Short mmCIF file of C-alpha atoms and ligand atoms in Angstrom, two decimals:
data_model
loop_
_atom_site.label_atom_id
_atom_site.label_comp_id
_atom_site.label_asym_id
_atom_site.label_seq_id
_atom_site.Cartn_x
_atom_site.Cartn_y
_atom_site.Cartn_z
CA MET I 29 -90.90 -96.74 -45.95
CA ARG I 30 -92.37 -94.97 -48.93
CA GLU I 31 -96.10 -94.46 -48.79
CA ASP I 32 -96.72 -96.12 -52.17
CA SER I 33 -94.95 -99.29 -51.16
CA TYR I 34 -97.30 -100.00 -48.25
CA ILE I 35 -99.44 -103.08 -48.86
CA PRO I 36 -102.74 -102.47 -47.09
CA PHE I 37 -104.66 -105.35 -45.52
CA SER I 38 -107.58 -104.67 -47.81
CA THR I 39 -108.55 -102.37 -50.63
CA PRO I 40 -111.73 -102.33 -52.75
CA ASP I 41 -111.60 -103.25 -56.44
CA ILE I 42 -113.59 -100.45 -58.09
CA ALA I 43 -113.62 -100.44 -61.91
CA GLU I 44 -114.32 -97.49 -64.22
CA ALA I 45 -117.61 -99.19 -65.07
CA GLU I 46 -118.78 -98.63 -61.49
CA VAL I 47 -117.61 -95.01 -61.54
CA ALA I 48 -119.65 -94.48 -64.72
CA LEU I 49 -122.73 -96.21 -63.27
CA VAL I 50 -122.58 -94.03 -60.16
CA SER I 51 -122.16 -90.85 -62.22
CA GLU I 52 -125.20 -91.82 -64.24
CA VAL I 53 -127.28 -92.21 -61.08
CA LEU I 54 -126.05 -88.90 -59.69
CA ARG I 55 -127.09 -87.13 -62.91
CA SER I 56 -130.40 -88.99 -63.20
CA GLY I 57 -132.46 -87.02 -60.69
CA TRP I 58 -133.16 -90.11 -58.55
CA ILE I 59 -130.43 -91.07 -56.08
CA THR I 60 -132.09 -93.11 -53.33
CA THR I 61 -134.01 -96.42 -53.53
CA GLY I 62 -135.35 -96.74 -57.06
CA PRO I 63 -134.69 -98.39 -60.43
CA ARG I 64 -131.04 -99.23 -59.73
CA VAL I 65 -131.95 -101.07 -56.53
CA LYS I 66 -134.56 -103.08 -58.44
CA GLU I 67 -131.98 -103.83 -61.12
CA PHE I 68 -129.38 -104.90 -58.53
CA GLU I 69 -131.92 -107.18 -56.84
CA ALA I 70 -132.76 -108.74 -60.22
CA ALA I 71 -129.06 -109.18 -61.00
CA PHE I 72 -128.57 -110.84 -57.62
CA ARG I 73 -131.39 -113.31 -58.31
CA ALA I 74 -129.80 -114.01 -61.70
CA TYR I 75 -126.43 -114.59 -60.01
CA LEU I 76 -128.07 -117.13 -57.69
CA ASP I 77 -130.20 -118.58 -60.51
CA ALA I 78 -132.76 -119.84 -58.00
CA ASP I 79 -136.38 -119.21 -57.12
CA VAL I 80 -135.64 -116.71 -54.35
CA GLU I 81 -136.36 -113.10 -53.51
CA ALA I 82 -133.54 -110.61 -52.99
CA VAL I 83 -134.11 -107.59 -50.75
CA ALA I 84 -131.38 -104.94 -50.89
CA VAL I 85 -130.57 -103.21 -47.62
CA ASN I 86 -127.98 -100.75 -46.35
CA SER I 87 -125.91 -103.37 -44.46
CA ALA I 88 -125.77 -107.06 -43.70
CA THR I 89 -126.47 -106.16 -40.09
CA ALA I 90 -129.75 -104.59 -41.24
CA GLY I 91 -130.58 -107.67 -43.33
CA LEU I 92 -129.94 -110.05 -40.43
CA HIS I 93 -132.07 -107.86 -38.15
CA LEU I 94 -134.91 -107.79 -40.70
CA ALA I 95 -134.74 -111.58 -41.11
CA LEU I 96 -135.11 -112.24 -37.38
CA GLU I 97 -137.87 -109.63 -37.11
CA ALA I 98 -139.79 -111.13 -40.03
CA LEU I 99 -139.46 -114.60 -38.52
CA GLY I 100 -141.12 -113.30 -35.37
CA ILE I 101 -138.17 -114.12 -33.15
CA GLY I 102 -138.28 -112.13 -29.93
CA PRO I 103 -138.39 -112.17 -26.14
CA GLY I 104 -138.21 -115.68 -24.67
CA ASP I 105 -136.52 -117.09 -27.78
CA GLU I 106 -132.94 -118.28 -28.03
CA VAL I 107 -130.81 -118.02 -31.16
CA ILE I 108 -127.55 -119.95 -31.49
CA VAL I 109 -124.58 -118.02 -32.84
CA PRO I 110 -120.91 -119.03 -33.14
CA VAL I 111 -118.50 -117.08 -30.91
CA HIS I 112 -116.05 -116.90 -33.81
CA THR I 113 -117.75 -114.08 -35.72
CA PHE I 114 -118.22 -110.34 -35.96
CA THR I 115 -120.31 -108.73 -33.23
CA ALA I 116 -123.18 -107.91 -35.64
CA THR I 117 -124.22 -111.59 -35.85
CA ALA I 118 -125.06 -111.58 -32.14
CA ALA I 119 -126.18 -107.94 -31.84
CA VAL I 120 -129.22 -108.43 -34.09
CA ILE I 121 -130.47 -111.20 -31.79
CA ALA I 122 -130.39 -108.75 -28.89
CA HIS I 123 -132.07 -106.11 -31.10
CA VAL I 124 -135.20 -108.28 -31.45
CA GLY I 125 -135.22 -108.98 -27.70
CA ALA I 126 -134.16 -112.61 -28.01
CA ARG I 127 -131.26 -114.25 -26.23
CA PRO I 128 -128.05 -115.01 -28.13
CA VAL I 129 -126.70 -118.41 -27.15
CA PHE I 130 -123.02 -118.77 -27.92
CA ALA I 131 -121.45 -121.89 -29.39
CA ASP I 132 -117.86 -122.93 -30.06
CA VAL I 133 -116.66 -123.69 -33.62
CA SER I 134 -114.72 -126.54 -35.20
CA ALA I 135 -110.99 -126.42 -34.51
CA GLU I 136 -109.98 -126.79 -38.15
CA THR I 137 -112.54 -124.79 -40.17
CA LEU I 138 -113.69 -122.32 -37.47
CA VAL I 139 -117.35 -122.71 -38.44
CA LEU I 140 -120.37 -123.77 -36.44
CA ASP I 141 -120.94 -127.51 -36.78
CA ALA I 142 -123.94 -129.55 -35.71
CA GLU I 143 -122.12 -130.88 -32.64
CA HIS I 144 -121.61 -127.33 -31.32
CA VAL I 145 -125.26 -126.49 -31.90
CA HIS I 146 -126.26 -129.68 -30.11
CA ALA I 147 -124.19 -128.76 -27.08
CA VAL I 148 -126.19 -125.56 -26.41
CA LEU I 149 -129.63 -126.51 -27.69
CA THR I 150 -132.55 -125.95 -25.30
CA GLY I 151 -136.35 -126.03 -25.46
CA ARG I 152 -136.30 -122.29 -26.16
CA THR I 153 -133.99 -122.46 -29.19
CA ARG I 154 -135.74 -121.00 -32.24
CA ALA I 155 -132.97 -120.34 -34.73
CA ILE I 156 -129.36 -121.00 -35.74
CA MET I 157 -127.13 -118.41 -37.38
CA PRO I 158 -124.20 -120.17 -39.06
CA VAL I 159 -121.36 -118.01 -40.40
CA HIS I 160 -119.42 -119.18 -43.46
CA PHE I 161 -116.18 -118.07 -41.90
CA ALA I 162 -113.58 -116.63 -44.31
CA GLY I 163 -115.70 -117.84 -47.23
CA ARG I 164 -115.64 -121.57 -46.57
CA ALA I 165 -119.12 -123.07 -46.30
CA CYS I 166 -120.45 -124.60 -43.10
CA ASP I 167 -121.71 -128.18 -43.31
CA MET I 168 -125.20 -127.01 -44.18
CA PRO I 169 -126.81 -130.45 -44.75
CA ALA I 170 -125.93 -131.43 -41.17
CA LEU I 171 -127.20 -128.13 -39.78
CA ALA I 172 -130.38 -128.35 -41.86
CA ALA I 173 -131.06 -131.90 -40.60
CA LEU I 174 -130.58 -130.79 -37.01
CA ALA I 175 -132.80 -127.75 -37.57
CA ALA I 176 -135.54 -129.93 -39.08
CA ALA I 177 -135.34 -132.38 -36.18
CA HIS I 178 -135.77 -129.60 -33.60
CA ASP I 179 -138.10 -127.29 -35.53
CA LEU I 180 -135.53 -124.49 -35.82
CA VAL I 181 -135.04 -121.95 -38.59
CA ILE I 182 -131.67 -121.14 -40.13
CA VAL I 183 -130.53 -117.61 -40.91
CA GLU I 184 -127.17 -117.76 -42.68
CA ASP I 185 -124.67 -114.99 -42.08
CA ALA I 186 -123.17 -115.07 -45.56
CA ALA I 187 -121.14 -111.87 -45.15
CA HIS I 188 -118.03 -113.75 -46.37
CA ALA I 189 -119.71 -116.12 -48.80
CA LEU I 190 -119.97 -114.49 -52.22
CA PRO I 191 -119.28 -116.64 -54.11
CA THR I 192 -119.15 -119.78 -51.95
CA THR I 193 -120.68 -123.18 -52.63
CA CYS I 194 -121.81 -126.02 -50.38
CA ASN I 195 -122.03 -129.40 -52.14
CA GLY I 196 -122.00 -127.51 -55.41
CA ALA I 197 -124.89 -125.18 -54.51
CA LEU I 198 -124.26 -121.46 -54.17
CA ILE I 199 -124.74 -120.07 -50.69
CA GLY I 200 -128.02 -118.18 -51.00
CA THR I 201 -129.77 -121.02 -52.82
CA LEU I 202 -130.08 -123.43 -49.87
CA ASP I 203 -133.30 -124.06 -48.03
CA SER I 204 -132.58 -121.70 -45.11
CA ALA I 205 -135.23 -119.21 -43.95
CA ALA I 206 -132.90 -116.37 -44.99
CA THR I 207 -129.33 -115.77 -46.13
CA VAL I 208 -127.70 -112.38 -45.78
CA PHE I 209 -124.70 -111.03 -47.72
CA SER I 210 -122.56 -108.00 -46.88
CA PHE I 211 -121.25 -105.38 -49.29
CA TYR I 212 -119.19 -103.53 -46.69
CA ALA I 213 -116.05 -101.83 -48.04
CA ASN I 214 -113.72 -104.80 -47.45
CA LYS I 215 -116.07 -107.60 -48.47
CA THR I 216 -115.79 -109.69 -51.67
CA ILE I 217 -118.07 -107.29 -53.53
CA THR I 218 -118.82 -103.87 -52.14
CA THR I 219 -121.29 -101.02 -52.37
CA GLY I 220 -119.43 -99.00 -49.71
CA GLU I 221 -122.09 -100.03 -47.23
CA GLY I 222 -124.82 -102.49 -48.16
CA GLY I 223 -126.28 -105.95 -47.89
CA MET I 224 -128.70 -108.39 -49.51
CA LEU I 225 -131.31 -110.49 -47.75
CA VAL I 226 -132.15 -113.57 -49.80
CA THR I 227 -135.09 -115.83 -49.04
CA GLY I 228 -137.36 -118.35 -50.71
CA ARG I 229 -140.22 -117.31 -48.43
CA ARG I 230 -142.46 -114.71 -50.10
CA LEU I 231 -144.01 -113.45 -46.88
CA LEU I 232 -140.63 -113.01 -45.23
CA ALA I 233 -139.43 -110.98 -48.23
CA GLU I 234 -142.59 -108.87 -48.18
CA ARG I 235 -142.20 -108.10 -44.47
CA ALA I 236 -138.52 -107.26 -44.92
CA ARG I 237 -139.35 -104.91 -47.83
CA GLN I 238 -141.83 -103.07 -45.66
CA MET I 239 -139.66 -102.94 -42.58
CA ARG I 240 -136.58 -101.75 -44.45
CA LEU I 241 -138.45 -98.51 -45.24
CA HIS I 242 -140.35 -97.25 -42.19
CA GLY I 243 -142.99 -99.98 -42.31
CA ILE I 244 -144.54 -98.25 -45.32
CA SER I 245 -146.74 -100.39 -47.51
CA ARG I 246 -145.26 -99.27 -50.88
CA ASP I 247 -141.75 -98.14 -51.59
CA VAL I 248 -141.00 -94.49 -52.21
CA PHE I 249 -140.14 -94.80 -55.89
CA ASP I 250 -143.38 -96.62 -56.64
CA ARG I 251 -145.31 -93.86 -54.90
CA TYR I 252 -143.83 -91.17 -57.09
CA HIS I 253 -143.45 -93.06 -60.33
CA ALA I 254 -146.08 -95.75 -60.47
CA ARG I 255 -148.74 -95.29 -63.15
CA ASN I 256 -151.34 -94.40 -60.57
CA SER I 257 -148.94 -92.02 -58.89
CA SER I 258 -150.35 -90.98 -55.57
CA TRP I 259 -149.40 -89.14 -52.40
CA TYR I 260 -151.13 -91.83 -50.35
CA TYR I 261 -149.30 -94.41 -48.31
CA GLU I 262 -149.89 -96.44 -45.20
CA VAL I 263 -147.63 -97.22 -42.30
CA VAL I 264 -148.35 -100.78 -41.24
CA ALA I 265 -145.58 -101.20 -38.64
CA ALA I 266 -142.90 -99.23 -36.78
CA GLY I 267 -140.27 -99.89 -39.40
CA PHE I 268 -136.57 -99.21 -39.78
CA LYS I 269 -134.47 -97.11 -42.18
CA TYR I 270 -132.56 -99.92 -43.85
CA ASN I 271 -133.13 -99.25 -47.57
CA MET I 272 -130.25 -99.29 -50.08
CA THR I 273 -129.66 -96.18 -52.21
CA ASP I 274 -129.52 -96.23 -56.02
CA VAL I 275 -126.00 -94.81 -55.71
CA ALA I 276 -124.91 -97.89 -53.75
CA ALA I 277 -126.87 -100.26 -56.01
CA ALA I 278 -125.09 -98.84 -59.07
CA ILE I 279 -121.75 -99.85 -57.55
CA GLY I 280 -123.19 -103.26 -56.71
CA ILE I 281 -124.41 -103.90 -60.27
CA GLY I 282 -120.90 -103.42 -61.59
CA GLN I 283 -119.27 -105.36 -58.75
CA LEU I 284 -121.57 -108.37 -59.08
CA GLN I 285 -120.61 -108.78 -62.74
CA ARG I 286 -117.01 -109.26 -61.61
CA ALA I 287 -117.71 -111.38 -58.51
CA TRP I 288 -116.39 -114.54 -60.14
CA SER I 289 -113.31 -113.02 -61.75
CA MET I 290 -112.38 -111.35 -58.46
CA GLN I 291 -112.85 -114.70 -56.65
CA LYS I 292 -110.58 -116.37 -59.22
CA ARG I 293 -107.78 -113.91 -58.47
CA ARG I 294 -108.17 -114.38 -54.69
CA ALA I 295 -108.14 -118.17 -55.12
CA GLU I 296 -104.87 -117.87 -57.07
CA ILE I 297 -103.36 -115.81 -54.27
CA ALA I 298 -104.57 -118.29 -51.64
CA GLN I 299 -103.02 -121.16 -53.56
CA ARG I 300 -99.72 -119.31 -53.92
CA TYR I 301 -99.67 -118.56 -50.18
CA SER I 302 -100.45 -122.14 -49.15
CA GLU I 303 -97.77 -123.54 -51.48
CA ALA I 304 -95.19 -120.99 -50.33
CA PHE I 305 -95.84 -121.63 -46.63
CA ALA I 306 -96.00 -125.45 -46.82
CA ASP I 307 -92.57 -125.94 -45.22
CA LEU I 308 -93.03 -123.35 -42.46
CA GLU I 309 -94.13 -123.86 -38.86
CA VAL I 310 -97.60 -122.45 -39.63
CA ARG I 311 -101.02 -123.85 -40.43
CA CYS I 312 -102.60 -122.71 -43.64
CA PRO I 313 -106.39 -122.36 -43.84
CA ALA I 314 -108.42 -125.43 -44.70
CA ASP I 315 -109.20 -125.82 -48.39
CA PRO I 316 -112.85 -126.05 -49.38
CA ALA I 317 -114.50 -129.46 -49.54
CA PRO I 318 -113.57 -131.19 -52.83
CA GLY I 319 -115.42 -129.61 -55.76
CA ASP I 320 -116.62 -126.65 -53.70
CA VAL I 321 -115.86 -122.95 -54.07
CA HIS I 322 -114.23 -120.98 -51.26
CA SER I 323 -114.75 -117.24 -51.71
CA TRP I 324 -111.35 -116.56 -50.08
CA HIS I 325 -112.70 -113.42 -48.47
CA LEU I 326 -110.01 -114.02 -45.83
CA TYR I 327 -106.75 -115.95 -45.79
CA CYS I 328 -106.22 -116.82 -42.13
CA LEU I 329 -102.81 -118.23 -41.24
CA ARG I 330 -102.23 -119.85 -37.86
CA LEU I 331 -98.98 -119.44 -35.94
CA PRO I 332 -99.08 -122.31 -33.47
CA ALA I 333 -98.74 -121.38 -29.81
CA GLY I 334 -95.22 -122.18 -28.62
CA GLY I 335 -93.93 -121.74 -32.18
CA PRO I 336 -91.00 -119.56 -33.19
CA VAL I 337 -92.96 -116.31 -33.31
CA SER I 338 -96.14 -115.20 -31.61
CA ARG I 339 -99.06 -113.78 -33.55
CA ASP I 340 -98.58 -110.32 -32.05
CA GLU I 341 -94.85 -110.31 -32.86
CA PHE I 342 -95.67 -111.47 -36.37
CA VAL I 343 -98.23 -108.71 -37.00
CA ALA I 344 -95.73 -106.11 -35.70
CA ALA I 345 -92.97 -107.50 -37.93
CA MET I 346 -95.24 -107.44 -40.99
CA GLN I 347 -96.21 -103.86 -40.17
CA GLU I 348 -92.53 -102.96 -39.97
CA ARG I 349 -92.11 -104.35 -43.45
CA GLY I 350 -94.99 -102.24 -44.70
CA ILE I 351 -97.65 -104.95 -44.85
CA GLY I 352 -101.02 -104.61 -43.16
CA CYS I 353 -102.51 -107.67 -41.46
CA SER I 354 -105.62 -108.20 -39.37
CA VAL I 355 -107.13 -110.74 -36.97
CA HIS I 356 -110.47 -112.52 -37.48
CA TYR I 357 -111.88 -112.58 -34.96
CA ILE I 358 -111.53 -111.51 -31.40
CA PRO I 359 -114.16 -114.06 -30.31
CA LEU I 360 -117.40 -112.67 -28.92
CA HIS I 361 -116.81 -114.26 -25.50
CA LEU I 362 -113.72 -112.09 -25.06
CA HIS I 363 -115.53 -108.79 -25.70
CA PRO I 364 -116.67 -107.10 -22.47
CA HIS I 365 -120.31 -106.68 -23.51
CA TRP I 366 -121.01 -110.27 -24.51
CA ARG I 367 -118.75 -111.76 -21.82
CA ASP I 368 -120.30 -109.77 -18.98
CA THR I 369 -123.94 -109.68 -20.10
CA TYR I 370 -124.13 -113.44 -20.69
CA ALA I 371 -121.48 -114.55 -18.15
CA LEU I 372 -119.42 -116.23 -20.88
CA ASP I 373 -116.47 -118.36 -19.81
CA ALA I 374 -113.61 -118.83 -22.31
CA THR I 375 -113.15 -122.46 -21.21
CA ASN I 376 -116.48 -123.26 -22.89
CA TYR I 377 -115.10 -122.15 -26.27
CA PRO I 378 -111.69 -123.84 -26.44
CA ASN I 379 -111.43 -124.05 -30.24
CA SER I 380 -112.22 -120.40 -30.86
CA THR I 381 -110.07 -119.24 -27.92
CA ARG I 382 -107.07 -121.22 -29.15
CA ALA I 383 -107.58 -120.07 -32.73
CA PHE I 384 -107.76 -116.43 -31.67
CA ALA I 385 -104.28 -116.62 -30.11
CA GLU I 386 -102.84 -118.04 -33.32
CA LEU I 387 -104.71 -116.36 -36.16
CA VAL I 388 -103.51 -113.68 -38.52
CA SER I 389 -105.27 -112.61 -41.73
CA LEU I 390 -102.95 -111.78 -44.64
CA PRO I 391 -103.80 -109.35 -47.45
CA ILE I 392 -105.88 -111.08 -50.14
CA TYR I 393 -107.79 -109.01 -52.68
CA SER I 394 -108.22 -108.95 -56.43
CA ARG I 395 -106.23 -105.76 -56.96
CA MET I 396 -103.11 -107.20 -55.31
CA THR I 397 -100.25 -107.18 -57.79
CA ALA I 398 -97.97 -110.18 -58.32
CA THR I 399 -95.19 -108.08 -56.79
CA ALA I 400 -97.23 -107.46 -53.66
CA VAL I 401 -98.06 -111.16 -53.32
CA ASP I 402 -94.35 -112.00 -53.70
CA ARG I 403 -93.47 -109.46 -51.05
CA VAL I 404 -96.02 -110.86 -48.58
CA ILE I 405 -94.65 -114.36 -49.17
CA ALA I 406 -91.02 -113.27 -48.80
CA SER I 407 -91.86 -111.35 -45.62
CA VAL I 408 -93.76 -114.20 -44.00
CA ARG I 409 -90.88 -116.55 -44.81
CA ALA I 410 -88.22 -114.11 -43.57
CA ILE I 411 -90.03 -113.44 -40.30
CA LEU I 412 -90.55 -117.13 -39.55
CA LYS I 413 -87.06 -118.15 -40.66
CA SER I 414 -85.28 -115.43 -38.71
CA ALA I 415 -87.32 -116.33 -35.64
CA GLN I 416 -86.33 -120.00 -35.96
CA ARG I 417 -82.60 -119.20 -35.96
CA PRO I 418 -81.03 -119.70 -32.52
CA ALA I 419 -79.87 -116.39 -31.03
CA HIS I 420 -76.07 -117.01 -30.73
CA ASP I 421 -75.20 -113.56 -29.51
CA GLY I 422 -77.95 -113.35 -26.96
CA ARG I 423 -79.84 -110.76 -29.00
CA SER I 424 -83.39 -111.53 -29.80
CA ALA I 425 -83.71 -113.15 -33.19
CA LEU I 426 -87.35 -112.19 -33.37
CA PRO I 427 -89.26 -110.31 -36.06
CA GLY I 428 -87.72 -106.86 -36.13
CA ALA I 429 -84.32 -108.43 -36.96
CA ARG I 430 -83.24 -106.68 -40.12
CA ASP I 431 -81.15 -109.46 -41.60
CA GLY I 432 -83.21 -111.44 -43.99
CA ALA I 433 -85.49 -108.47 -44.46
CA VAL I 434 -86.82 -108.08 -47.96
CA PRO I 435 -86.21 -104.70 -49.54
CA ALA I 436 -89.35 -102.70 -50.17
CA VAL I 437 -90.50 -102.90 -53.74
CA ALA I 438 -92.27 -99.92 -55.24
C1 LIG H 9 -119.02 -107.73 -42.17
C2 LIG H 9 -119.77 -108.73 -41.38
C3 LIG H 9 -121.06 -108.49 -40.91
C4 LIG H 9 -121.71 -107.17 -41.00
O1 LIG H 9 -121.82 -106.69 -42.29
P1 LIG H 9 -122.27 -105.17 -42.52
O2 LIG H 9 -122.64 -105.12 -43.97
O3 LIG H 9 -121.06 -104.33 -42.20
O4 LIG H 9 -123.39 -104.89 -41.61
C5 LIG H 9 -121.74 -109.51 -40.27
N1 LIG H 9 -121.17 -110.70 -40.07
C6 LIG H 9 -119.93 -110.98 -40.51
C7 LIG H 9 -119.36 -112.34 -40.27
C8 LIG H 9 -119.18 -109.99 -41.15
O5 LIG H 9 -117.92 -110.24 -41.54
#
């Protein structure tokens, strides 16, 4: 297999514009939090076109942590989190000393629904952290109604949700206490590492701005460049080191301008996949609600248990054909830390557990060529078709079988 014919699971889409913006920052004499971060925050507010504050941070994990801290969530409080997510969603709850309470997700969409929140709600519940899994919005009106009825706050993990809409409204513009986006290397827009905390609550934003930079009352750039430039500053809390650099913000400014065009390309790929797999023994991901936007951060195919080929065999067969796949997610209740610390039992999370056994994420990113998309489709079809064929000669007809293999295309 030639190196250049490998189709990676994910690769960032970095344009020359971003390279130029970064070079400019590097030559400017100011490389950490400064004018580019302010500009990126302003661009993010413009993207959302809503009366919200945007606080740039160095990861979504940092943003989620800052949101819970600013909301005063801590020891004695419970925060409900879906098991079908990345570990960071739950880790930040532990970081503030609160208790993560784990909920199952809907069988079809793999997101937290009101019924799953209801099942684990207690008198100590303070917050809900829905995750817009793969880039498909949760049913936010139902979650918001439940939150209002029980005096809970919502902190949206929107790591996959740029751009995603819910009933026509962009994620980030809803009435949640905070919404946090990720710009990690494989996310829908990237700054290498980075995140954005969005909130309509001024005081929350102010606290997050302080706590992202050591609990200092003014940010570093203002201290050196404000009109009344001064060496004086005050530490008002034991803060964190969660600020975004101007180098990262420069990448983000360029990326954000292309967020919609990159989504359009991913949506095209998703549509091609779903059409091409319609006759196979697989389940394609749920489409967004009518009229809504799915970011298509992930395209998660399901290979039903008891079907012709297992998920693990499938991933190995794709790898053999030079195509990288992934799995989203190994549910939190199956990771030793969460399982053992909170005595989690897989039978309480049947939808996520079943999904985990079946799920595989296919490559889907804006830089994928038409040839690469064709090759993924042909490979998925070949692997499933060859597995369906009865094995006349007693040899396994499973994925590694070379007949039906698609030749590598440069
Ligand atoms: C990527 C991701 C995070 C963490 O984002 P970082 O920017 O890497 O901290 C959190 N939650 C979900 C669902 C993610 O996919």
